Amino acid sequence: MLRFTLNIPAAEYLRFYQGEARSVIVQSWEGHTLQFPAALLTRFVTRDGISGDFTIAFDQNNKLLSLDRLQ
C-alpha cells in the first residue's frame, strides 16, 4: 500500500471531465511515482476539488485493489 497527498482545485479537475487530461501523476510518500486514471478519484470530488491524504494498493499485475482517503 502506498500513500500520497492530493490537492487538485475544482477548476483543474474539470479538465479531466472535459477530456483534456486522463491520468493523475503523483509522488507517493514512499518516493514512488504513481500514475492512474483520474476517473478513480470521482467519488472524492467536492465543490472545492479534491484534497487530502490517500492510500492506494495494487496487486502483482498492477491491477488496482483499493483507493481510499485517510481520515
Coordinates of C-alpha atoms in Angstrom, one line a residue:
M1 CA 0.0 0.0 0.0
L2 CA 1.3 3.4 -0.9
R3 CA 0.3 6.8 0.5
F4 CA 0.1 10.2 -1.3
T5 CA -1.3 13.7 -0.9
L6 CA -3.5 15.4 -3.4
N7 CA -4.7 19.0 -3.7
I8 CA -6.5 19.5 -7.1
P9 CA -8.7 22.6 -7.3
A10 CA -12.1 22.1 -8.9
A11 CA -11.2 24.1 -12.0
E12 CA -8.2 21.8 -12.6
Y13 CA -10.2 18.6 -12.1
L14 CA -12.7 19.9 -14.6
R15 CA -10.0 19.3 -17.2
F16 CA -10.5 15.5 -16.6
Y17 CA -14.2 15.8 -17.1
Q18 CA -13.7 17.7 -20.4
G19 CA -11.3 15.1 -21.7
E20 CA -8.2 17.3 -21.7
A21 CA -6.4 15.1 -19.2
R22 CA -7.0 11.4 -18.4
S23 CA -4.3 10.5 -15.8
V24 CA -3.1 11.7 -12.5
I25 CA 0.6 11.6 -11.8
V26 CA 1.7 11.9 -8.1
Q27 CA 4.7 11.1 -6.0
S28 CA 3.9 8.8 -3.1
W29 CA 5.2 9.5 0.4
E30 CA 7.5 6.5 -0.1
G31 CA 9.1 8.1 -3.1
H32 CA 7.3 6.2 -5.9
T33 CA 5.8 7.9 -8.9
L34 CA 2.2 6.8 -9.4
Q35 CA 0.1 7.2 -12.5
F36 CA -3.5 6.2 -12.5
P37 CA -6.8 7.2 -14.3
A38 CA -8.3 10.4 -13.0
A39 CA -11.7 8.7 -13.1
L40 CA -10.8 6.7 -10.0
L41 CA -11.0 10.0 -8.0
T42 CA -14.5 10.9 -9.0
R43 CA -16.0 9.7 -5.7
F44 CA -13.7 12.1 -3.8
V45 CA -14.6 15.3 -5.7
T46 CA -16.2 18.1 -3.7
R47 CA -17.2 21.6 -5.0
D48 CA -13.7 22.7 -3.9
G49 CA -12.0 19.9 -5.9
I50 CA -10.0 17.0 -4.4
S51 CA -7.7 17.3 -1.4
G52 CA -6.4 15.0 1.3
D53 CA -4.2 12.1 2.0
F54 CA -4.9 8.8 0.3
T55 CA -3.8 5.2 0.1
I56 CA -3.6 3.1 -3.0
A57 CA -2.9 -0.6 -3.4
F58 CA -2.2 -2.7 -6.5
D59 CA -1.7 -6.4 -7.0
Q60 CA 1.4 -8.1 -8.6
N61 CA 0.0 -7.3 -12.0
N62 CA -0.5 -3.6 -11.2
K63 CA -4.3 -4.0 -11.0
L64 CA -5.9 -1.6 -8.6
L65 CA -7.0 -3.2 -5.3
S66 CA -8.1 -0.2 -3.3
L67 CA -8.1 3.6 -3.3
D68 CA -9.1 5.3 0.0
R69 CA -8.9 8.7 1.6
L70 CA -7.2 8.7 5.0
Q71 CA -9.1 10.3 7.9

